[in-house]
Coordinates of C-alpha atoms in Angstrom, one line a residue:
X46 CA -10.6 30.9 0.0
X47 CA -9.5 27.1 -0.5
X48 CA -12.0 24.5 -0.8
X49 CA -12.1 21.8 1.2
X50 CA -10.0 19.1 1.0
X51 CA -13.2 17.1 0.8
X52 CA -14.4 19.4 -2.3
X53 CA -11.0 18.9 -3.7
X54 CA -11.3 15.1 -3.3
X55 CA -14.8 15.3 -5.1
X56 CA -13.2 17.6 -7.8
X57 CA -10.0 14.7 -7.9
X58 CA -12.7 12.0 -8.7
X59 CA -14.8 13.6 -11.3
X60 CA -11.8 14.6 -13.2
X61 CA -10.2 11.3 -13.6
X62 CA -13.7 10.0 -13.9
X63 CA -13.9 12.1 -16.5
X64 CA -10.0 11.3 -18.3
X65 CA -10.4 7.8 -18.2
X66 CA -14.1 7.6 -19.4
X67 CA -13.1 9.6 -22.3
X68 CA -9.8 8.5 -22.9
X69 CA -10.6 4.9 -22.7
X70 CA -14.3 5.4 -23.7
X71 CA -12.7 6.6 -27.1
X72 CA -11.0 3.3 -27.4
X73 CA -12.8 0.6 -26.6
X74 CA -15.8 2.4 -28.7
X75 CA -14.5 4.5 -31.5
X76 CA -11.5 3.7 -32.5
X77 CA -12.2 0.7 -34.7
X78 CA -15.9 0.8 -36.1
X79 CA -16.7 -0.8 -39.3
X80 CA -20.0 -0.3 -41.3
X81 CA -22.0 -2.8 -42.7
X82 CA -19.9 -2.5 -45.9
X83 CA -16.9 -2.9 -43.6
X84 CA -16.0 0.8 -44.1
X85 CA -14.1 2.0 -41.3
X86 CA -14.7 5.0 -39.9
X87 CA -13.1 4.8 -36.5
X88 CA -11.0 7.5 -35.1
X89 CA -7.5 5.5 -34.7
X90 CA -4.7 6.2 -32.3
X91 CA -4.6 9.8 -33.8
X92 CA -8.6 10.4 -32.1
X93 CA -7.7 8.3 -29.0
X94 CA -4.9 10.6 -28.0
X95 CA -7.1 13.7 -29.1
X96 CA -9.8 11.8 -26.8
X97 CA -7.6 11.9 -23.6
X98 CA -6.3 15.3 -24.3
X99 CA -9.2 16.8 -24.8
X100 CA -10.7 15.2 -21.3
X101 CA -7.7 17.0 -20.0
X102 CA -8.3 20.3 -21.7
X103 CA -12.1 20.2 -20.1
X104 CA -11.7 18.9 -17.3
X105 CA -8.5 21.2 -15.8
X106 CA -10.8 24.5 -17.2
X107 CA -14.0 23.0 -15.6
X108 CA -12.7 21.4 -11.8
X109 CA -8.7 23.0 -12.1
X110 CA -10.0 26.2 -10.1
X111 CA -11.5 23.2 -7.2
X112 CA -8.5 21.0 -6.8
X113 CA -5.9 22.3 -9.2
X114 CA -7.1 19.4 -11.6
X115 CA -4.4 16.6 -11.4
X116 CA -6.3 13.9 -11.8
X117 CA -3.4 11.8 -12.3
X118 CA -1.3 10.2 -9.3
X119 CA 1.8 11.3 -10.9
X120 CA 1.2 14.9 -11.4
X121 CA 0.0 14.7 -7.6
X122 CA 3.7 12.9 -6.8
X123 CA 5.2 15.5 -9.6
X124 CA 3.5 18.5 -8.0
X125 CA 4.9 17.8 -4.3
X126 CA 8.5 17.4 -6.0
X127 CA 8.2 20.4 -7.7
X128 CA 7.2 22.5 -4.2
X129 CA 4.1 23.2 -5.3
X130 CA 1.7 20.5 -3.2
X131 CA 1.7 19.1 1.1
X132 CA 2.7 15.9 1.0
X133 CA 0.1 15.2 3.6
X134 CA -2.6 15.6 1.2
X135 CA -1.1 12.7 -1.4
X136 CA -2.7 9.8 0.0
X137 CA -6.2 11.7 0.0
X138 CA -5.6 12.9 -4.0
X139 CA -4.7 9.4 -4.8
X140 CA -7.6 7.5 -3.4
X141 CA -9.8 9.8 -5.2
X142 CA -8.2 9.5 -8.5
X143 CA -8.5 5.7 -7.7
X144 CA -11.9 5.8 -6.9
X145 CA -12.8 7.8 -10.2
X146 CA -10.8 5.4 -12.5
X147 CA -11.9 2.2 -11.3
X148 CA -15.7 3.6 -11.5
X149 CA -14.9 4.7 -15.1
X150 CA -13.2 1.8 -16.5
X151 CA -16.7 -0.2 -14.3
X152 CA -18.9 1.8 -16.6
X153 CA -16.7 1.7 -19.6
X154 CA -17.4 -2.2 -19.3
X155 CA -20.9 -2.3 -18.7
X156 CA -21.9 0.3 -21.7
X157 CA -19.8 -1.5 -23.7
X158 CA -21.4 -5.1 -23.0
X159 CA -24.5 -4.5 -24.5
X160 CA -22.8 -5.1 -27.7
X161 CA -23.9 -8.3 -29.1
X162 CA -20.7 -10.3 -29.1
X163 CA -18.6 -7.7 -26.7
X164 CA -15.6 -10.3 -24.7
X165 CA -14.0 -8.2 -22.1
X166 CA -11.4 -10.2 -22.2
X167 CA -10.8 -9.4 -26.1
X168 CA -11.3 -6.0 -25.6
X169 CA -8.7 -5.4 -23.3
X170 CA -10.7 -2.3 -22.5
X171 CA -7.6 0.1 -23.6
X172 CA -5.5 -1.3 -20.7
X173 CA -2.0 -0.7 -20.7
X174 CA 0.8 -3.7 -21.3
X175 CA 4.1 -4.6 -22.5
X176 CA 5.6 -7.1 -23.9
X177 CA 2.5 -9.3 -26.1
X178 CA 0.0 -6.8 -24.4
X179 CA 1.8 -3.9 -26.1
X180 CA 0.3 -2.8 -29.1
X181 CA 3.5 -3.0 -31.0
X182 CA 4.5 -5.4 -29.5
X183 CA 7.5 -3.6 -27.2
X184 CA 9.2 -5.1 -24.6
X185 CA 9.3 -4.0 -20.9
X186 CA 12.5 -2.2 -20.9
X187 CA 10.9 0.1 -23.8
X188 CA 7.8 0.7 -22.1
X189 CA 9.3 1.5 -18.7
X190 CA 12.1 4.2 -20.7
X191 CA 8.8 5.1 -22.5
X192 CA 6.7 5.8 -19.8
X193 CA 9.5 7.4 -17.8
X194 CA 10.8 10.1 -20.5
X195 CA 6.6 11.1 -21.9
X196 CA 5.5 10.8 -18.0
X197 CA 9.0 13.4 -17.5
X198 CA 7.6 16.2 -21.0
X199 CA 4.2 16.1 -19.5
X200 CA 5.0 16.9 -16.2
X201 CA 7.5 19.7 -17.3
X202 CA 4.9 20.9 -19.5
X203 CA 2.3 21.3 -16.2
X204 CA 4.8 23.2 -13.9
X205 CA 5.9 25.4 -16.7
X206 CA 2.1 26.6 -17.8
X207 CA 0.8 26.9 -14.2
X208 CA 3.9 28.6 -13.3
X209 CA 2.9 31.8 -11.6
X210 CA 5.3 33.5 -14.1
X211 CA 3.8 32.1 -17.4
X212 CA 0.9 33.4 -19.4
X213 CA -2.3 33.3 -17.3
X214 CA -5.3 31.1 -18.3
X215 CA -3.4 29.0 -21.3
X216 CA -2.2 26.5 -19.0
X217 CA -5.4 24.0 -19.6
X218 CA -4.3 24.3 -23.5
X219 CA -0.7 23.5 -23.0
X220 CA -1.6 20.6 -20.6
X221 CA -4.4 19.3 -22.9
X222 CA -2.3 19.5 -26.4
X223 CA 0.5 18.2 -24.4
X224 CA -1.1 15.1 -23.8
X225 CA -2.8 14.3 -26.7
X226 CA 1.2 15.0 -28.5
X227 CA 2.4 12.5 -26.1
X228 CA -0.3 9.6 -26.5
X229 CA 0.5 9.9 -30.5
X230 CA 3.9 8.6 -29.3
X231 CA 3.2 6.4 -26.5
X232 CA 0.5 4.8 -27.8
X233 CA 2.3 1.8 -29.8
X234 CA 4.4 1.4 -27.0
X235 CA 2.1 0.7 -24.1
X236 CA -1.7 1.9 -25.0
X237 CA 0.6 5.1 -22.9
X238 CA -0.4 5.2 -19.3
X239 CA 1.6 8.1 -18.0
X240 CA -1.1 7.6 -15.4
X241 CA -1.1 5.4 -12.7
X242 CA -5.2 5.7 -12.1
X243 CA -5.7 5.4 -15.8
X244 CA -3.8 2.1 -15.8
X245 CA -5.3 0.5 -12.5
X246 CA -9.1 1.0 -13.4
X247 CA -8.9 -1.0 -16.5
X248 CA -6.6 -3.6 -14.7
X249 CA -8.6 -3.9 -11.9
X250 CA -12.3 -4.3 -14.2
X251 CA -10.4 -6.9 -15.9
X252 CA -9.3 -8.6 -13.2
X253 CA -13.0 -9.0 -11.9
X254 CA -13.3 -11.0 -15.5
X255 CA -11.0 -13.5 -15.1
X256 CA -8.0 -11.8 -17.1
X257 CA -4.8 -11.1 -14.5
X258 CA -2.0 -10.0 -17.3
X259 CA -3.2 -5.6 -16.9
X260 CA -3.0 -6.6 -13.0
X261 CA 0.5 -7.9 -13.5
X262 CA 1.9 -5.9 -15.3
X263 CA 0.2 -2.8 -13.7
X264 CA 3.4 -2.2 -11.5
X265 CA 5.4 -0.8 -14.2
X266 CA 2.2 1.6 -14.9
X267 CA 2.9 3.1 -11.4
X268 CA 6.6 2.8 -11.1
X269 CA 7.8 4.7 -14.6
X270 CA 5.2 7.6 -14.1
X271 CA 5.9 8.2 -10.8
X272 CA 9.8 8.5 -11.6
X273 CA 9.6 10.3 -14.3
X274 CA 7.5 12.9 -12.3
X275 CA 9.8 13.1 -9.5
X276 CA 12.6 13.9 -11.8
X277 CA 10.5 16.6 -13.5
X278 CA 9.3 18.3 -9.9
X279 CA 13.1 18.2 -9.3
X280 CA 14.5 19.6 -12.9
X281 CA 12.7 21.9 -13.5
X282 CA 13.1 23.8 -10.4
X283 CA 16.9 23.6 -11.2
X284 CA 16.1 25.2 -14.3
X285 CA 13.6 27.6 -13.8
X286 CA 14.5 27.8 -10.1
X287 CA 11.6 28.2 -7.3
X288 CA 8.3 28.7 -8.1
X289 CA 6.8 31.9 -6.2
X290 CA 3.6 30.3 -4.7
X291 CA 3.7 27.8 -3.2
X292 CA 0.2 25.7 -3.0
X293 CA -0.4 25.2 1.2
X294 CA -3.4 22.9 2.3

């Protein structure tokens, strides 16, 4: 029996509750920490990108079986293009997914605070940018190709594991290494969104501070995914041609 689309909403919230409090979580607090000797013994990109991965990895095994664990406006968009989610249930996914990230990136803030020192406005609380807000400083047309081709691999990499034809019960794994392989190479560009929810609950925190550049730029955060999903719902039907099952509400 399905669950409830108000279950599956629930499910929708926690999960990307759940990505961008770890994902971003691992930033903001890990990834640089220095001892007293100025030691450092932070994880770096290569723990941030095993951070969100691994929030994947958990949270598709623990709330995938609920709502088919998308947590992620894209893979929503990506899903529907690839026949395998009603487009009448979109709007309801999203504002979940919304809801969850913006509560994250809230409590993200507020843990993170009670540092002695803590600016949120220096931290940046892992938000995503381009341009002098991209860690290596790309510019916008390399973030949106960026965003467009990794948002593209992980969405391939989700229809092809859940594919009723593919091995059962790995596809968490595939999804979960998937993304950590792709934050290793998205990371410099753009902090890697491939998320439109990760990217707007950081913005949005931030904007409440008094710093509007995440807000601004937070179109292309929802723009390049969102493409690059469409055209993976799209190719790989035409490769692998129509998937069996189709997922009715």
């Amino acid at each position: 029996m399905t669950p409830t689309l108000g279950r599956r909403m629930g499910a929708e919230l926690i999960g990307t509750f759940w990505l961008v409090f770890g994902g971003t979580g691992a930033a903001v607090f890990a990834a640089l920490f220095l001892t007293a000797d100025k030691v450092q013994l932070g994880i770096g990109f290569v723990g941030v990108a095993l951070a969100f991965g691994l929030t994947v990895l958990t949270g598709a095994f623990a709330l995938g079986h609920i709502s088919g664990g998308h947590f992620n406006p894209a893979v929503t968009i990506g899903l529907w293009a690839g026949k395998r989610f009603p487009a009448k249930e979109i709007p309801y996914y999203i504002i979940a997914q919304l809801v969850g990230a913006v509560v994250a990136s809230g409590l993200v803030f507020a843990i993170a605070s009670g540092k002695p020192g803590f600016s949120l406005v220096a931290s940046g609380l892992a938000a995503n940018g381009y341009g002098d807000h991209s860690p290596g400083g790309y510019s916008l047309l390399s973030g949106l190709l960026g965003e467009i081709i990794l948002t593209f691999i992980f969405l391939v990499i989700i229809l092809g594991s859940t594919d009723a034809r593919a091995p059962k019960g790995f596809a968490p794994i595939a999804i979960g290494l998937g993304l950590t392989l792709i934050h290793l190479v998205g990371i410099p560009l753009t902090n890697l969104s491939v998320n439109p929810a990760r990217s707007t609950g950081p913005a949005v925190v931030l904007l409440t501070g008094g710093a509007s550049w995440a807000f601004e730029q937070l179109w292309l955060f929802w723009v390049a995914p969102i493409i690059g999903a469409i055209i993976a719902g799209y190719a790989y039907n035409a490769v692998a041609g129509d998937q069996p099952v189709e997922l009715k509400s």
